[in-house]
Amino acid sequence: MASQAHAAASRPEYQHFVPQFMLRNFAHKYTGAQRTKKGKKNKENNLFRGELVVNSVNLEADPVAIEETKVTRIFGQYDMYQDTALPASEQRQIETMLGKLENHTSTIFRKIVKAFEAGQPNVWLTRDERNSIRKFLFILKYRGMTFHQRFYYDNADEYVANDKSRLQTYMEANNFKRPVDVWFHGLKTIMNLKMDKENWKQELVENMYRDDAMWFLMHSEMMYMAICTPSEPGAEFILTGNSYNVFEGPNTFSQNPVTGKFEETGWTNFHEFAPVSPKLMIVLRSNLLPIPEEDSDPEIRAWREGQLKEAVDNWYGASQQSALADLPINKARNNYSQVINGRVQQLPGEDGTPLKTHKFCFSFFPVGTEHVNKINHIFFDNAHSCANIIFGSQESFLQTLEWYMTSPSKLVQALASDSGEARHKLLVNLTALMKSLGSTKEPAWTESAAETMTKFDELKALQTSLQKGMADWMFSAKKELKESPQAPQGLRFAYILLGGTHETFFEDMNHAELMLKRRIKIDVRSKGQPEDVRGQIRDQLIEEYLRYPSTRVLFFVKRVRMMVLGHNDEEYFKRPTETRPVEPEDIIAQALHGKMTMEKINLLMYKTAMNDIDRATDPIPGNNIWETPTPSLEGALRLRMIRKFVFGLPGLLKECGVPEVERLALAQEERIRQHGLGRVKGLPYPFLHDDQKMELLTRVMARPKFQAALSDSIDAGLLRDLEDAIFKTAYPTPPINPPI
C-alpha cells in the first residue's frame, strides 16, 4: 500500500501472522556452527547456537531447499499491521492488541500441550477457555496473508474480491477510506468481542463488516472443534503459511468470458484446520456432517440432512462426499449433559443456558497415517501461494511428501485455473526436493486443460461478470455524487437517486423493455378502433405504469426515446456522461427526488420526456414555435402541435407536483387576477382562450422566481438545468419578460 498518512512510528518491525508461541511447538534449538566470538553470529545463516529454529522448506529458493529458520523470522511480514493512517504513537495498536490476545490464549494452548505430553487422554476446558480458542482460531485465519492480500489497498476501486460492491457500500456508510481500514476495524472488533454476553452475535453483526461477521459466526457456531494426534510414531503434521485459511470440501471455478480469468464461484467447507504442533492438530468439522449422538433424534437428523442437501447436493451433486468423512472425531463432552442410549440429555438443573461453570472435555483423537497424510495433502495443495513449509522431523516430512506426490488416491492437480502456473512450479520443485532427500519414487500428477464452457455456462458467467461490472459502475457514481463539488448529471446518477442499485439495474432494464413491448402491443391490437378509444386505452396503461417504481419509469421513457429517435441501444447506454446530451427527465429525477410523491415525479418525468421527444421529431426550430401560425394547412398543423406541446401534455404548472413550484404558480395566478387578465399585453398566440392565457402568463411570471423558491435544497448548477427542463420542455414558456 503506497500511501502514508503519517510518518512511520519507528524503524520497520517484523510482525508475525502465525504467533511465535505456536511456532515454538515446531521448533528445536540450533546446533549448527559454533559462533567464533562471544556475541557474534554465524555469518552464513545469521544464527546463534542454541537459538530456537524450525525446519523449513524455502519455496522461494532456487533450487528449493530445506533450511533452519529462526522462529523470530518466519511466517511474518514487516509492518503488516501498521496503521499508517493514525499518528505515529498509535500505529502499533493492532500489533499490541494481538500480543495481548496471544499472551492470554497461549496459556490455554500450553494447558492442552502439557496434558497431551503428560499422556492424558483428554483435556478439560472452561467455557471461557473454549470461547477464547474459538475466537483465536478465527483471528489466526483473519490476520493471515490471505486476508491481508484481500484488504491491503489504498482505495476501494483497487479492491478485487467478489464482495467488492458490498464492501464499497459498507465503507461509504461507515466513512472508511481504505479497504485495510475495514480489516483493522474487523480485527479490533473480534478481539474486543465478549462471547459470554447474551447478545454478542447481534453486537458483532452490527459493529463489523457483515460478510466477515457472518464468516466468524459460521466458523465459531456452525463447526465444532476436535483435537487429533497421529496414532503412529512416524507420522507428523506440517505447517504452511496459510494452514489456518485452507479448508477441505468442494469448490467450483468458472472462467470469466470477459477477462478470461478463473474465478471461484462457490465452496463448502467440511473441515478447517489449526496445526498446534507436529503431533497435535485442531480440526473444525462442519455441523452439516453427521453427529451420531444428535442424529438419533429424527427431527435433528432430518434438519441436518436438509441442510446438507441445500448446501452440497443441490450445488455439487449427491455424490460429493468429504475426503475426511471417516476422520474418527466427535464433539467434546461436557459437564452439563450426558449421552443415554445414544441421545444427548441435559443433566438435572440444566435448562440449556450457557454458564461460566460449564466445562468441555476434548479428547486427543488418535488418527492413522493416512488421515495425517490427507490433511497434509490439503496443505501441500495450497502451498503454491506460500513462501515456506514447516515440519518437525525430516524423516516424517519425506514420508508425507512421498505420499502426496505419488499416491494414486490423491486428487488430480487442478492446473487450469489462474493459479495453474504456480501449482505446476510447486509440483516440479517438490519433486526435485523429494529426489534430493533420497526418494526413488516417481511423482504422478495430471495437468488438466481448461474445460470448454457450454454456451449456457458462458452466458451465466457473462451475466455474473456484467453484474460485477455494474456494481463497480454504480459505486463509482455514488462516490462521484458524494465527492464532486458540483452535482454530476446523467442517467446513472438519476437512477441511483431514485433508489436504484446494481442489484436492481438489470431487473429494471428488463421490466422497462417489457413495458415498451406491452405499449406497442396495445396499439397493434386496437388498430381499427376509433382514435379516442385507442387514446383512452393508452392513457389507462400509462396510468398503470406511473404507479411503478420510478427507476422503471425512468428506463421506460429511455426505451421510448431510443425507439422513436433511433438511438442504438448499446451505444446509448455506453456513452460517457460528458458526451451524452442532457436529457430533462434525468435532471428532474436528480433535482426533485424526495421532494414529491413517487407517482407525481413519475408523471413529471414522463410528461417531460414525451414533450422532449415530440420536439425532437418536430421540424419547427427553437423559439420559432412562439411565432403565430399562418392561416394555411401548414399553419393548421403547427397550431395542432403547439396546442399539444404547450398545453395538451404538460397540464397546469400549479399541478406539477413540486410543492414550492405549485405555491409559486398559485401566487402568480392571484397577482394576474388582481391586475386583470384583459389588461395584459404581449403574449403570443392571439387565438388563445382565457384559461390558456392564464396558464402561459403564470409560467412567464413564475420563471424569474423559480430558482429562489428552490435554492435552499438544490445545487445551483443543477437548479439552472432544472429551470430549463421545466420551462423549456415540461411547461414550455415564451421567452418574454413578465408583463406585470
mmCIF file of N, CA and C in Angstrom, residues 198-315:
data_model
loop_
_atom_site.group_PDB
_atom_site.id
_atom_site.type_symbol
_atom_site.label_atom_id
_atom_site.label_comp_id
_atom_site.label_asym_id
_atom_site.label_seq_id
_atom_site.Cartn_x
_atom_site.Cartn_y
_atom_site.Cartn_z
ATOM 1 N N GLU A 198 -25.008 -11.991 26.372
ATOM 2 C CA GLU A 198 -26.198 -12.630 25.817
ATOM 3 C C GLU A 198 -26.410 -12.276 24.346
ATOM 4 N N ASN A 199 -26.149 -11.033 23.992
ATOM 5 C CA ASN A 199 -26.428 -10.574 22.623
ATOM 6 C C ASN A 199 -25.147 -10.376 21.815
ATOM 7 N N TRP A 200 -24.105 -11.174 22.076
ATOM 8 C CA TRP A 200 -22.818 -10.936 21.425
ATOM 9 C C TRP A 200 -22.888 -11.104 19.919
ATOM 10 N N LYS A 201 -23.733 -12.002 19.432
ATOM 11 C CA LYS A 201 -23.827 -12.222 17.983
ATOM 12 C C LYS A 201 -24.407 -10.991 17.285
ATOM 13 N N GLN A 202 -25.471 -10.456 17.851
ATOM 14 C CA GLN A 202 -26.081 -9.250 17.280
ATOM 15 C C GLN A 202 -25.098 -8.084 17.327
ATOM 16 N N GLU A 203 -24.401 -7.972 18.437
ATOM 17 C CA GLU A 203 -23.428 -6.888 18.591
ATOM 18 C C GLU A 203 -22.330 -6.996 17.539
ATOM 19 N N LEU A 204 -21.891 -8.218 17.262
ATOM 20 C CA LEU A 204 -20.843 -8.430 16.267
ATOM 21 C C LEU A 204 -21.300 -7.986 14.885
ATOM 22 N N VAL A 205 -22.486 -8.440 14.486
ATOM 23 C CA VAL A 205 -23.002 -8.121 13.149
ATOM 24 C C VAL A 205 -23.232 -6.626 12.996
ATOM 25 N N GLU A 206 -23.656 -5.956 14.064
ATOM 26 C CA GLU A 206 -23.930 -4.523 13.996
ATOM 27 C C GLU A 206 -22.660 -3.687 13.938
ATOM 28 N N ASN A 207 -21.556 -4.215 14.482
ATOM 29 C CA ASN A 207 -20.342 -3.410 14.626
ATOM 30 C C ASN A 207 -19.226 -3.794 13.671
ATOM 31 N N MET A 208 -19.477 -4.718 12.753
ATOM 32 C CA MET A 208 -18.415 -5.204 11.869
ATOM 33 C C MET A 208 -18.970 -5.367 10.458
ATOM 34 N N TYR A 209 -18.089 -5.360 9.478
ATOM 35 C CA TYR A 209 -18.499 -5.633 8.101
ATOM 36 C C TYR A 209 -19.251 -6.953 8.069
ATOM 37 N N ARG A 210 -20.490 -6.925 7.610
ATOM 38 C CA ARG A 210 -21.402 -8.051 7.792
ATOM 39 C C ARG A 210 -20.870 -9.352 7.186
ATOM 40 N N ASP A 211 -20.295 -9.305 5.992
ATOM 41 C CA ASP A 211 -19.806 -10.531 5.358
ATOM 42 C C ASP A 211 -18.818 -11.253 6.261
ATOM 43 N N ASP A 212 -17.889 -10.502 6.849
ATOM 44 C CA ASP A 212 -16.868 -11.124 7.683
ATOM 45 C C ASP A 212 -17.411 -11.486 9.058
ATOM 46 N N ALA A 213 -18.374 -10.718 9.556
ATOM 47 C CA ALA A 213 -19.024 -11.074 10.820
ATOM 48 C C ALA A 213 -19.752 -12.410 10.685
ATOM 49 N N MET A 214 -20.449 -12.597 9.562
ATOM 50 C CA MET A 214 -21.147 -13.861 9.332
ATOM 51 C C MET A 214 -20.151 -15.005 9.156
ATOM 52 N N TRP A 215 -18.998 -14.710 8.592
ATOM 53 C CA TRP A 215 -17.937 -15.707 8.454
ATOM 54 C C TRP A 215 -17.483 -16.158 9.846
ATOM 55 N N PHE A 216 -17.307 -15.206 10.754
ATOM 56 C CA PHE A 216 -16.922 -15.560 12.123
ATOM 57 C C PHE A 216 -17.992 -16.423 12.781
ATOM 58 N N LEU A 217 -19.259 -16.059 12.617
ATOM 59 C CA LEU A 217 -20.344 -16.827 13.221
ATOM 60 C C LEU A 217 -20.391 -18.240 12.656
ATOM 61 N N MET A 218 -20.196 -18.373 11.355
ATOM 62 C CA MET A 218 -20.152 -19.703 10.748
ATOM 63 C C MET A 218 -18.989 -20.503 11.325
ATOM 64 N N HIS A 219 -17.837 -19.858 11.441
ATOM 65 C CA HIS A 219 -16.620 -20.515 11.912
ATOM 66 C C HIS A 219 -16.763 -20.973 13.366
ATOM 67 N N SER A 220 -17.400 -20.145 14.196
ATOM 68 C CA SER A 220 -17.469 -20.439 15.627
ATOM 69 C C SER A 220 -18.728 -21.181 16.050
ATOM 70 N N GLU A 221 -19.814 -21.062 15.272
ATOM 71 C CA GLU A 221 -21.091 -21.626 15.691
ATOM 72 C C GLU A 221 -21.570 -22.783 14.825
ATOM 73 N N MET A 222 -21.068 -22.888 13.609
ATOM 74 C CA MET A 222 -21.556 -23.928 12.696
ATOM 75 C C MET A 222 -20.514 -25.011 12.444
ATOM 76 N N MET A 223 -19.460 -25.012 13.238
ATOM 77 C CA MET A 223 -18.442 -26.053 13.185
ATOM 78 C C MET A 223 -18.070 -26.394 14.625
ATOM 79 N N TYR A 224 -17.766 -27.647 14.889
ATOM 80 C CA TYR A 224 -17.321 -27.998 16.230
ATOM 81 C C TYR A 224 -15.849 -28.356 16.212
ATOM 82 N N MET A 225 -15.217 -28.239 17.364
ATOM 83 C CA MET A 225 -13.766 -28.371 17.490
ATOM 84 C C MET A 225 -13.402 -29.735 18.058
ATOM 85 N N ALA A 226 -12.380 -30.331 17.476
ATOM 86 C CA ALA A 226 -11.830 -31.591 17.987
ATOM 87 C C ALA A 226 -10.310 -31.523 17.867
ATOM 88 N N ILE A 227 -9.619 -32.362 18.648
ATOM 89 C CA ILE A 227 -8.150 -32.379 18.637
ATOM 90 C C ILE A 227 -7.678 -33.756 18.202
ATOM 91 N N CYS A 228 -6.805 -33.779 17.201
ATOM 92 C CA CYS A 228 -6.288 -35.034 16.653
ATOM 93 C C CYS A 228 -4.799 -35.180 16.943
ATOM 94 N N THR A 229 -4.336 -36.426 17.003
ATOM 95 C CA THR A 229 -2.912 -36.721 17.123
ATOM 96 C C THR A 229 -2.606 -37.980 16.321
ATOM 97 N N PRO A 230 -1.470 -38.028 15.643
ATOM 98 C CA PRO A 230 -1.132 -39.239 14.872
ATOM 99 C C PRO A 230 -1.030 -40.452 15.795
ATOM 100 N N SER A 231 -1.602 -41.553 15.350
ATOM 101 C CA SER A 231 -1.553 -42.780 16.162
ATOM 102 C C SER A 231 -0.238 -43.523 15.976
ATOM 103 N N GLU A 232 0.510 -43.208 14.946
ATOM 104 C CA GLU A 232 1.773 -43.888 14.675
ATOM 105 C C GLU A 232 2.925 -42.923 14.904
ATOM 106 N N PRO A 233 3.999 -43.388 15.527
ATOM 107 C CA PRO A 233 5.107 -42.505 15.917
ATOM 108 C C PRO A 233 5.740 -41.746 14.752
ATOM 109 N N GLY A 234 5.767 -42.342 13.561
ATOM 110 C CA GLY A 234 6.473 -41.710 12.452
ATOM 111 C C GLY A 234 5.679 -40.667 11.696
ATOM 112 N N ALA A 235 4.418 -40.469 12.063
ATOM 113 C CA ALA A 235 3.564 -39.525 11.333
ATOM 114 C C ALA A 235 3.542 -38.174 12.031
ATOM 115 N N GLU A 236 3.575 -37.107 11.252
ATOM 116 C CA GLU A 236 3.556 -35.749 11.798
ATOM 117 C C GLU A 236 2.786 -34.818 10.861
ATOM 118 N N PHE A 237 2.223 -33.788 11.455
ATOM 119 C CA PHE A 237 1.548 -32.749 10.680
ATOM 120 C C PHE A 237 2.565 -31.692 10.255
ATOM 121 N N ILE A 238 2.338 -31.093 9.116
ATOM 122 C CA ILE A 238 3.167 -29.985 8.646
ATOM 123 C C ILE A 238 2.421 -28.676 8.894
ATOM 124 N N LEU A 239 3.109 -27.577 8.669
ATOM 125 C CA LEU A 239 2.523 -26.243 8.856
ATOM 126 C C LEU A 239 2.938 -25.359 7.691
ATOM 127 N N THR A 240 1.949 -24.778 7.000
ATOM 128 C CA THR A 240 2.227 -23.826 5.921
ATOM 129 C C THR A 240 1.735 -22.443 6.334
ATOM 130 N N GLY A 241 2.121 -21.444 5.568
ATOM 131 C CA GLY A 241 1.734 -20.081 5.901
ATOM 132 C C GLY A 241 0.246 -19.834 5.835
ATOM 133 N N ASN A 242 -0.487 -20.677 5.109
ATOM 134 C CA ASN A 242 -1.940 -20.488 5.005
ATOM 135 C C ASN A 242 -2.719 -21.670 5.576
ATOM 136 N N SER A 243 -2.093 -22.445 6.475
ATOM 137 C CA SER A 243 -2.776 -23.605 7.062
ATOM 138 C C SER A 243 -4.093 -23.227 7.722
ATOM 139 N N TYR A 244 -4.141 -22.047 8.325
ATOM 140 C CA TYR A 244 -5.333 -21.629 9.059
ATOM 141 C C TYR A 244 -6.396 -21.033 8.131
ATOM 142 N N ASN A 245 -6.087 -20.950 6.836
ATOM 143 C CA ASN A 245 -7.023 -20.384 5.862
ATOM 144 C C ASN A 245 -7.602 -21.408 4.894
ATOM 145 N N VAL A 246 -7.016 -22.593 4.822
ATOM 146 C CA VAL A 246 -7.473 -23.569 3.844
ATOM 147 C C VAL A 246 -8.582 -24.432 4.443
ATOM 148 N N PHE A 247 -9.281 -25.147 3.607
ATOM 149 C CA PHE A 247 -10.378 -25.995 4.065
ATOM 150 C C PHE A 247 -10.438 -27.251 3.220
ATOM 151 N N GLU A 248 -11.156 -28.224 3.731
ATOM 152 C CA GLU A 248 -11.453 -29.437 2.957
ATOM 153 C C GLU A 248 -12.925 -29.401 2.606
ATOM 154 N N GLY A 249 -13.231 -29.541 1.324
ATOM 155 C CA GLY A 249 -14.608 -29.518 0.876
ATOM 156 C C GLY A 249 -14.670 -29.132 -0.586
ATOM 157 N N PRO A 250 -15.844 -29.239 -1.193
ATOM 158 C CA PRO A 250 -15.982 -28.949 -2.624
ATOM 159 C C PRO A 250 -15.937 -27.461 -2.920
ATOM 160 N N ASN A 251 -15.390 -27.119 -4.055
ATOM 161 C CA ASN A 251 -15.467 -25.742 -4.543
ATOM 162 C C ASN A 251 -15.506 -25.767 -6.061
ATOM 163 N N THR A 252 -15.995 -24.699 -6.623
ATOM 164 C CA THR A 252 -16.146 -24.622 -8.077
ATOM 165 C C THR A 252 -15.526 -23.339 -8.597
ATOM 166 N N PHE A 253 -15.020 -23.423 -9.830
ATOM 167 C CA PHE A 253 -14.453 -22.264 -10.513
ATOM 168 C C PHE A 253 -15.094 -22.151 -11.883
ATOM 169 N N SER A 254 -15.201 -20.939 -12.356
ATOM 170 C CA SER A 254 -15.668 -20.731 -13.728
ATOM 171 C C SER A 254 -14.809 -19.658 -14.369
ATOM 172 N N GLN A 255 -14.694 -19.754 -15.673
ATOM 173 C CA GLN A 255 -13.865 -18.793 -16.401
ATOM 174 C C GLN A 255 -14.698 -17.584 -16.788
ATOM 175 N N ASN A 256 -14.202 -16.424 -16.449
ATOM 176 C CA ASN A 256 -14.867 -15.184 -16.827
ATOM 177 C C ASN A 256 -14.708 -14.989 -18.332
ATOM 178 N N PRO A 257 -15.812 -14.994 -19.097
ATOM 179 C CA PRO A 257 -15.697 -14.877 -20.549
ATOM 180 C C PRO A 257 -15.196 -13.512 -21.008
ATOM 181 N N VAL A 258 -15.246 -12.528 -20.118
ATOM 182 C CA VAL A 258 -14.783 -11.189 -20.477
ATOM 183 C C VAL A 258 -13.291 -11.057 -20.252
ATOM 184 N N THR A 259 -12.831 -11.468 -19.035
ATOM 185 C CA THR A 259 -11.417 -11.305 -18.686
ATOM 186 C C THR A 259 -10.585 -12.535 -18.994
ATOM 187 N N GLY A 260 -11.244 -13.700 -19.113
ATOM 188 C CA GLY A 260 -10.508 -14.941 -19.334
ATOM 189 C C GLY A 260 -9.971 -15.548 -18.055
ATOM 190 N N LYS A 261 -10.140 -14.868 -16.922
ATOM 191 C CA LYS A 261 -9.619 -15.374 -15.665
ATOM 192 C C LYS A 261 -10.600 -16.342 -15.023
ATOM 193 N N PHE A 262 -10.039 -17.269 -14.207
ATOM 194 C CA PHE A 262 -10.865 -18.203 -13.468
ATOM 195 C C PHE A 262 -11.228 -17.590 -12.122
ATOM 196 N N GLU A 263 -12.498 -17.700 -11.750
ATOM 197 C CA GLU A 263 -12.976 -17.117 -10.512
ATOM 198 C C GLU A 263 -13.733 -18.168 -9.717
ATOM 199 N N GLU A 264 -13.512 -18.162 -8.387
ATOM 200 C CA GLU A 264 -14.219 -19.104 -7.527
ATOM 201 C C GLU A 264 -15.678 -18.687 -7.441
ATOM 202 N N THR A 265 -16.565 -19.643 -7.715
ATOM 203 C CA THR A 265 -17.988 -19.325 -7.743
ATOM 204 C C THR A 265 -18.758 -19.973 -6.606
ATOM 205 N N GLY A 266 -18.122 -20.871 -5.861
ATOM 206 C CA GLY A 266 -18.810 -21.497 -4.741
ATOM 207 C C GLY A 266 -17.889 -22.429 -3.978
ATOM 208 N N TRP A 267 -18.151 -22.596 -2.697
ATOM 209 C CA TRP A 267 -17.385 -23.540 -1.900
ATOM 210 C C TRP A 267 -18.185 -23.914 -0.664
ATOM 211 N N THR A 268 -17.875 -25.089 -0.114
ATOM 212 C CA THR A 268 -18.448 -25.556 1.143
ATOM 213 C C THR A 268 -17.323 -26.152 1.963
ATOM 214 N N ASN A 269 -17.113 -25.641 3.150
ATOM 215 C CA ASN A 269 -16.003 -26.123 3.975
ATOM 216 C C ASN A 269 -16.499 -27.182 4.955
ATOM 217 N N PHE A 270 -16.129 -28.442 4.685
ATOM 218 C CA PHE A 270 -16.452 -29.531 5.601
ATOM 219 C C PHE A 270 -15.532 -29.503 6.828
ATOM 220 N N HIS A 271 -14.246 -29.216 6.572
ATOM 221 C CA HIS A 271 -13.266 -29.199 7.659
ATOM 222 C C HIS A 271 -12.316 -28.017 7.496
ATOM 223 N N GLU A 272 -11.934 -27.419 8.615
ATOM 224 C CA GLU A 272 -10.854 -26.441 8.645
ATOM 225 C C GLU A 272 -9.849 -26.886 9.703
ATOM 226 N N PHE A 273 -8.651 -26.272 9.686
ATOM 227 C CA PHE A 273 -7.550 -26.828 10.457
ATOM 228 C C PHE A 273 -6.750 -25.744 11.173
ATOM 229 N N ALA A 274 -6.170 -26.155 12.308
ATOM 230 C CA ALA A 274 -5.262 -25.282 13.058
ATOM 231 C C ALA A 274 -4.141 -26.140 13.633
ATOM 232 N N PRO A 275 -3.021 -26.273 12.911
ATOM 233 C CA PRO A 275 -1.896 -27.047 13.441
ATOM 234 C C PRO A 275 -1.379 -26.425 14.741
ATOM 235 N N VAL A 276 -1.225 -27.248 15.765
ATOM 236 C CA VAL A 276 -0.702 -26.790 17.049
ATOM 237 C C VAL A 276 0.755 -27.212 17.209
ATOM 238 N N SER A 277 1.062 -28.404 16.760
ATOM 239 C CA SER A 277 2.423 -28.937 16.797
ATOM 240 C C SER A 277 2.483 -30.074 15.782
ATOM 241 N N PRO A 278 3.671 -30.655 15.547
ATOM 242 C CA PRO A 278 3.719 -31.808 14.634
ATOM 243 C C PRO A 278 2.844 -32.963 15.098
ATOM 244 N N LYS A 279 2.493 -32.982 16.390
ATOM 245 C CA LYS A 279 1.722 -34.093 16.929
ATOM 246 C C LYS A 279 0.300 -33.708 17.339
ATOM 247 N N LEU A 280 -0.075 -32.461 17.156
ATOM 248 C CA LEU A 280 -1.422 -32.022 17.543
ATOM 249 C C LEU A 280 -2.037 -31.158 16.446
ATOM 250 N N MET A 281 -3.273 -31.467 16.121
ATOM 251 C CA MET A 281 -3.999 -30.712 15.099
ATOM 252 C C MET A 281 -5.415 -30.453 15.601
ATOM 253 N N ILE A 282 -5.807 -29.190 15.652
ATOM 254 C CA ILE A 282 -7.208 -28.866 15.921
ATOM 255 C C ILE A 282 -7.958 -28.912 14.593
ATOM 256 N N VAL A 283 -9.042 -29.662 14.576
ATOM 257 C CA VAL A 283 -9.884 -29.786 13.384
ATOM 258 C C VAL A 283 -11.249 -29.193 13.693
ATOM 259 N N LEU A 284 -11.737 -28.362 12.820
ATOM 260 C CA LEU A 284 -13.100 -27.852 12.902
ATOM 261 C C LEU A 284 -13.944 -28.601 11.880
ATOM 262 N N ARG A 285 -14.974 -29.269 12.351
ATOM 263 C CA ARG A 285 -15.840 -30.053 11.448
ATOM 264 C C ARG A 285 -17.202 -29.382 11.338
ATOM 265 N N SER A 286 -17.700 -29.311 10.106
ATOM 266 C CA SER A 286 -18.986 -28.669 9.841
ATOM 267 C C SER A 286 -20.135 -29.438 10.473
ATOM 268 N N ASN A 287 -21.098 -28.705 10.986
ATOM 269 C CA ASN A 287 -22.314 -29.320 11.525
ATOM 270 C C ASN A 287 -23.175 -29.942 10.436
ATOM 271 N N LEU A 288 -22.794 -29.756 9.167
ATOM 272 C CA LEU A 288 -23.524 -30.418 8.083
ATOM 273 C C LEU A 288 -23.297 -31.925 8.094
ATOM 274 N N LEU A 289 -22.134 -32.340 8.619
ATOM 275 C CA LEU A 289 -21.784 -33.760 8.634
ATOM 276 C C LEU A 289 -22.439 -34.445 9.827
ATOM 277 N N PRO A 290 -22.667 -35.757 9.740
ATOM 278 C CA PRO A 290 -23.394 -36.478 10.800
ATOM 279 C C PRO A 290 -22.742 -36.362 12.171
ATOM 280 N N ILE A 291 -23.584 -36.267 13.192
ATOM 281 C CA ILE A 291 -23.160 -36.312 14.592
ATOM 282 C C ILE A 291 -24.039 -37.375 15.259
ATOM 283 N N PRO A 292 -23.529 -38.604 15.432
ATOM 284 C CA PRO A 292 -24.371 -39.749 15.836
ATOM 285 C C PRO A 292 -25.225 -39.496 17.063
ATOM 286 N N GLU A 293 -24.641 -38.926 18.130
ATOM 287 C CA GLU A 293 -25.413 -38.772 19.362
ATOM 288 C C GLU A 293 -26.527 -37.745 19.218
ATOM 289 N N GLU A 294 -26.438 -36.846 18.226
ATOM 290 C CA GLU A 294 -27.512 -35.883 17.973
ATOM 291 C C GLU A 294 -28.493 -36.414 16.937
ATOM 292 N N ASP A 295 -27.972 -37.143 15.967
ATOM 293 C CA ASP A 295 -28.815 -37.618 14.868
ATOM 294 C C ASP A 295 -29.715 -38.781 15.267
ATOM 295 N N SER A 296 -29.574 -39.282 16.486
ATOM 296 C CA SER A 296 -30.514 -40.291 16.963
ATOM 297 C C SER A 296 -31.900 -39.684 17.143
ATOM 298 N N ASP A 297 -31.954 -38.354 17.207
ATOM 299 C CA ASP A 297 -33.232 -37.646 17.223
ATOM 300 C C ASP A 297 -33.665 -37.447 15.771
ATOM 301 N N PRO A 298 -34.794 -38.033 15.357
ATOM 302 C CA PRO A 298 -35.218 -37.964 13.943
ATOM 303 C C PRO A 298 -35.357 -36.542 13.418
ATOM 304 N N GLU A 299 -35.832 -35.618 14.256
ATOM 305 C CA GLU A 299 -36.016 -34.243 13.800
ATOM 306 C C GLU A 299 -34.675 -33.576 13.518
ATOM 307 N N ILE A 300 -33.708 -33.802 14.400
ATOM 308 C CA ILE A 300 -32.382 -33.216 14.185
ATOM 309 C C ILE A 300 -31.728 -33.822 12.952
ATOM 310 N N ARG A 301 -31.859 -35.130 12.791
ATOM 311 C CA ARG A 301 -31.269 -35.790 11.627
ATOM 312 C C ARG A 301 -31.895 -35.271 10.334
ATOM 313 N N ALA A 302 -33.218 -35.096 10.316
ATOM 314 C CA ALA A 302 -33.893 -34.589 9.122
ATOM 315 C C ALA A 302 -33.442 -33.163 8.812
ATOM 316 N N TRP A 303 -33.298 -32.353 9.881
ATOM 317 C CA TRP A 303 -32.817 -30.973 9.675
ATOM 318 C C TRP A 303 -31.420 -30.974 9.080
ATOM 319 N N ARG A 304 -30.522 -31.807 9.613
ATOM 320 C CA ARG A 304 -29.136 -31.833 9.138
ATOM 321 C C ARG A 304 -29.078 -32.320 7.686
ATOM 322 N N GLU A 305 -29.848 -33.341 7.377
ATOM 323 C CA GLU A 305 -29.858 -33.854 6.003
ATOM 324 C C GLU A 305 -30.398 -32.809 5.031
ATOM 325 N N GLY A 306 -31.396 -32.047 5.478
ATOM 326 C CA GLY A 306 -31.925 -30.976 4.633
ATOM 327 C C GLY A 306 -30.897 -29.885 4.393
ATOM 328 N N GLN A 307 -30.159 -29.522 5.462
ATOM 329 C CA GLN A 307 -29.109 -28.514 5.321
ATOM 330 C C GLN A 307 -27.997 -28.997 4.386
ATOM 331 N N LEU A 308 -27.634 -30.269 4.511
ATOM 332 C CA LEU A 308 -26.592 -30.830 3.649
ATOM 333 C C LEU A 308 -27.038 -30.837 2.192
ATOM 334 N N LYS A 309 -28.291 -31.189 1.971
ATOM 335 C CA LYS A 309 -28.812 -31.217 0.601
ATOM 336 C C LYS A 309 -28.795 -29.824 -0.014
ATOM 337 N N GLU A 310 -29.197 -28.841 0.778
ATOM 338 C CA GLU A 310 -29.249 -27.474 0.266
ATOM 339 C C GLU A 310 -27.859 -26.910 0.002
ATOM 340 N N ALA A 311 -26.909 -27.196 0.897
ATOM 341 C CA ALA A 311 -25.577 -26.606 0.788
ATOM 342 C C ALA A 311 -24.642 -27.371 -0.128
ATOM 343 N N VAL A 312 -24.881 -28.674 -0.292
ATOM 344 C CA VAL A 312 -23.930 -29.503 -1.036
ATOM 345 C C VAL A 312 -24.584 -30.202 -2.225
ATOM 346 N N ASP A 313 -25.586 -31.038 -1.947
ATOM 347 C CA ASP A 313 -26.166 -31.865 -3.012
ATOM 348 C C ASP A 313 -26.721 -31.027 -4.154
ATOM 349 N N ASN A 314 -27.416 -29.942 -3.824
ATOM 350 C CA ASN A 314 -28.033 -29.116 -4.859
ATOM 351 C C ASN A 314 -27.009 -28.332 -5.673
ATOM 352 N N TRP A 315 -25.791 -28.182 -5.137
ATOM 353 C CA TRP A 315 -24.744 -27.424 -5.824
ATOM 354 C C TRP A 315 -23.755 -28.323 -6.552
#
